[in-house]
Phi, psi and omega in degrees: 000313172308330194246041175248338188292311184308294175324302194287351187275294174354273273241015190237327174240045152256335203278321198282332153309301180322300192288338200264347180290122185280168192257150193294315173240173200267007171262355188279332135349282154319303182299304169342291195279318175305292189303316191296299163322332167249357139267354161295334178308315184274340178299291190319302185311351196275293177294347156281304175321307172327312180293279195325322179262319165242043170278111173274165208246354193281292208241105187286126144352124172272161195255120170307134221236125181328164152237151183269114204246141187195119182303158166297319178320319201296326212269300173295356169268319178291343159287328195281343161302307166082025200252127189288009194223341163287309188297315186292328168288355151278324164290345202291306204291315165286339144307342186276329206286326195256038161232317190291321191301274195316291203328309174269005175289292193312296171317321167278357157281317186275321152353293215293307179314312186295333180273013204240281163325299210265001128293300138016283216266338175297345173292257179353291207304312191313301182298329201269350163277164174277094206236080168339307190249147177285162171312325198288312166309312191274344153300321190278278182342300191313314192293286173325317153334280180310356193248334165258008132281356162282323185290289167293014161264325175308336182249020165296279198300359173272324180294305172338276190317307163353283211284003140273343146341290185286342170291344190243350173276330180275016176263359179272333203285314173300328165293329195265343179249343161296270224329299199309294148008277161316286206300295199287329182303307202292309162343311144321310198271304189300311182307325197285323171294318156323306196271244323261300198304344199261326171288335151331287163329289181322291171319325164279332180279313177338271176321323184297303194300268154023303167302300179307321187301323198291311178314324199279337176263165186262163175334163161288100183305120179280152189256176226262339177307299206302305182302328194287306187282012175241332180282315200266321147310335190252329161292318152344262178354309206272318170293334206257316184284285160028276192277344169287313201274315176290056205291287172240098198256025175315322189270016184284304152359294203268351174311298200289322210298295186278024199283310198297336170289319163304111174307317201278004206254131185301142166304298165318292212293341142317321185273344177264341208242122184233194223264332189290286169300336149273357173280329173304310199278344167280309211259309189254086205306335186276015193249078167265334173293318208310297196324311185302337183307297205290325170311320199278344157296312123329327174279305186287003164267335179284320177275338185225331203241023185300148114006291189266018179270120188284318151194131190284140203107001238198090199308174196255015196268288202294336168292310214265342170290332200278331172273337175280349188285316198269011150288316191323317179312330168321306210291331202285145162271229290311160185303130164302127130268196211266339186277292178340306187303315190292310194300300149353285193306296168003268186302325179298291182296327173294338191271302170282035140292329177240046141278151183241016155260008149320280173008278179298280234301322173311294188302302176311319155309297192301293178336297166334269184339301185276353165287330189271322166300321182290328202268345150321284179312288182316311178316295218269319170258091185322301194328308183312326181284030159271002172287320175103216194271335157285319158317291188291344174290321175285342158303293203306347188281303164282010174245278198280337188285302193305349177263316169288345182280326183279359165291336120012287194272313162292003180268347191255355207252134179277346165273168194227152203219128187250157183238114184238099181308317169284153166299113180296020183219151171268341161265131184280353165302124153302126166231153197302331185253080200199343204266343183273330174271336170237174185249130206250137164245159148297073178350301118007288196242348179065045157255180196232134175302090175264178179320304172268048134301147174289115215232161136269083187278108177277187184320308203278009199076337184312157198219307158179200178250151203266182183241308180195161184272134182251315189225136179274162170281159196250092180281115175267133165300108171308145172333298185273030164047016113337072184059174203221163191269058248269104176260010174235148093002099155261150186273124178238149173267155198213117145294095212263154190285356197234187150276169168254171194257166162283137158302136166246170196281349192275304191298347173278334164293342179253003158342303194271046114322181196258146182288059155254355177290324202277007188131033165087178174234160229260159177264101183283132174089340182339147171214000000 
């Protein structure tokens, strides 16, 4: 190929020496362009052979750009023309036609050098590897590889099949003991629907007794305890406030000598205070606490804790209905009797307890009660009204709440409980075993009396006279409303005929003797 290259380049630049030689005469012209013609002819025919026969298929072609072909006719019709601007315009073209030639001469050389090269270094590369083995031998290896991997995937897939095997005898086994599994389950579930349906049953004959029982027994009863020890708590209370506020209770005398005269003197506190309590408060200048005790106890048995009060808090529209239900009840058959009715009443006032516009109505009610006990206090101890709103709030808390819960409580109660405001005997003589039935003070000195105190006891047992109730007695009522039960003690004031004496160590040795020492003997139980 380089050297069909060489030629046609030779044979391009004799042709182009031909042409820059001017011509001698006018046929050498003509011989010229004719001879330039029949060797481009061949020349072309040459570089068609060329392409076709030695084109590899490794090494890509440049792609040939048309060349401009021009026949000997053409070429004797332009001498014979003879025109000097035609011919310089064939040479023109053809020159361009031998610059487009080298260009691509040039280009296919260098083509030809990169494959040259790049045989070149595939040479290198061969010799410079190692080849231990004939081909045939690395053929072989190979195969035998490949014949023992085959071998050990078959027996991969033989441990496979194995081990699914034994996946489908425990997936029968497991199936077969879900089926069982199933069988027993739905058995169950049928027992279980069985048992559902007989505790159902059960639960309604439950409820049913359970109904009957509730008829048949009475409501939950507060036992006589609960009311004794809350009865017992609010005169504490009330003894308690006493002795903190009534420090000095001097001008109290002349408050009451002038109350029935006073404008300004609370009305209530008139209707509690009567010729009796002021003939007290003249004769014993130390008993203004007792007096104050006995007041605030009188207001709170008239407001909060009367007998005829139906449940304090409990507006007089709903007292009147609840007492006309339970005349009805009389009337219904079969006949009610008073324990069903009490009971009936019971359960109604606990249900209406827990509303809470009772509540408040309760609450609003109690306020009254300790504004009005407070407009008291402040008349006979001026000092106190400098507390202001705390002071009364705190009597009410500590007073008036504990009374209203135990009036409450006794209203919720199927038993029924009087508060006897009064001395419980029509003779006001005091006797010495009187110290066992009451809680007795000393008018005089405000202590409390015990059995071996040192007393002066005459023949008859007498001791002194009472004065005034500091705390009333507390009764649960028998059914058959036929006397009571006594759970509280009341506390009385006394005027004893003698003073008492200091204990001496000889009378604390005869303290267990018998009471005939204290005066011969006395008639035990005397009321």
């Amino acid at each position: 190929m380089p050297s069909d290259d060489f030629e046609m380049v030779q044979s391009a630049s004799d042709k182009k020496e031909k042409m820059e030689k001017p011509p001698a005469d006018a046929a050498e012209p003509e011989s010229f362009y004719r001879e330039a013609g029949a060797k481009k002819e061949v020349r072309d025919s040459k570089e068609s052979s060329k392409d076709t026969s030695s084109a590899k298929p490794s090494i890509p072609q440049r792609t040939q750009k048309p060349r401009i072909r021009r026949s000997t006719d053409d070429l004797d019709s332009r001498d014979s023309e003879k025109d000097p601007r035609v011919l310089r315009k064939d040479i023109e073209e053809l020159r361009q036609e031998l610059r487009g030639v080298l260009r691509e001469n040039r280009d296919q050389s260098l083509e030809l050098r990169d494959v040259k090269k790049m045989n070149a270094h595939l040479k290198e590369t061969l010799t410079s590897q190692d080849h231990p083995k004939s081909y045939k031998e690395q053929i072989l290896s190979e195969r035998r590889q490949f014949y023992h991997h085959v071998e050990l995937m078959e027996d991969h897939i033989r441990s496979l099949t194995r081990q699914l095997e034994k996946t489908k005898l425990h997936m029968d086994q497991l199936t077969f003991q879900t089926r069982e599994a199933n069988e027993e389950k739905a058995k169950y579930e049928a027992n279980l629907q069985s048992l559902q349906k007989q505790n159902n049953r059960l639960n309604d004959d439950l409820t049913e007794c359970r109904d009957d029982i509730l008829r048949l027994q009475p409501p939950s009863q507060i036992p006589d305890s609960k009311i004794a020890d809350e009865y017992a708590n609010l005169y504490q209370q009330i003894a308690s406030w006493v002795d903190d506020e009534a420090d000095d209770s001097s001008s109290m005398e002349t408050r009451l000598e002038r109350l029935h005269h006073d404008k300004d003197a609370p009305e209530l506190l008139k209707e509690f205070v009567d010729d009796d309590l002021i003939q007290i408060a003249r004769k014993y200048s130390d008993a203004e606490p007792l007096l104050l005790r006995c007041i605030i106890q009188l207001h709170l048995h008239q407001d909060v804790l009367a007998d005829d009060l139906y449940l304090f808090g409990l507006d007089n529209h709903s007292i009147t209905l609840l007492r006309t239900i339970a005349h009805s009840m009389e009337d219904l058959e079969p006949k009610r009797d008073a324990l069903t009715i009490q009971r009936w009443r019971s359960e109604t006032l606990q249900a209406l307890a827990k509303i809470d516009g009772f509540q408040a109505e309760q609450h609003h009610q109690a306020i009254k009660v300790t504004k009005e006990i407070w407009s008291s206090l402040t008349y006979l101890l001026p000092e106190i009204a400098s507390q202001g709103e705390k002071g009364w709030l705190r009597f009410h808390e500590k007073v008036t709440m504990p009374a209203v819960q135990l009036a409450t409580n006794m209203r919720f109660s199927t038993s029924c409980y009087r508060i006897i405001p009064h001395f419980p005997r029509q003779d006001k003589i005091i006797y010495h075993p009187d110290i066992q039935k009451f809680m007795i003070l000393d008018v005089s000195t405000s202590k409390a009396l015990r059995y071996d105190s040192v007393l002066k006891v005459a023949e008859d047992g007498r001791i002194g006279e009472h004065v005034m109730v500091i705390q009333p007695l507390l009764l649960r009522m028998q059914r058959d409303r036929n006397g009571g039960i006594p759970l509280c003690k009341p506390v009385v004031a006394i005027k004893l005929d003698e003073p008492m004496a200091k204990k001496t160590k000889a009378a604390k040795a005869f303290a267990g003797w018998t009471s005939s020492w204290f005066g011969g003997d006395m008639e035990p139980g005397r009321s």
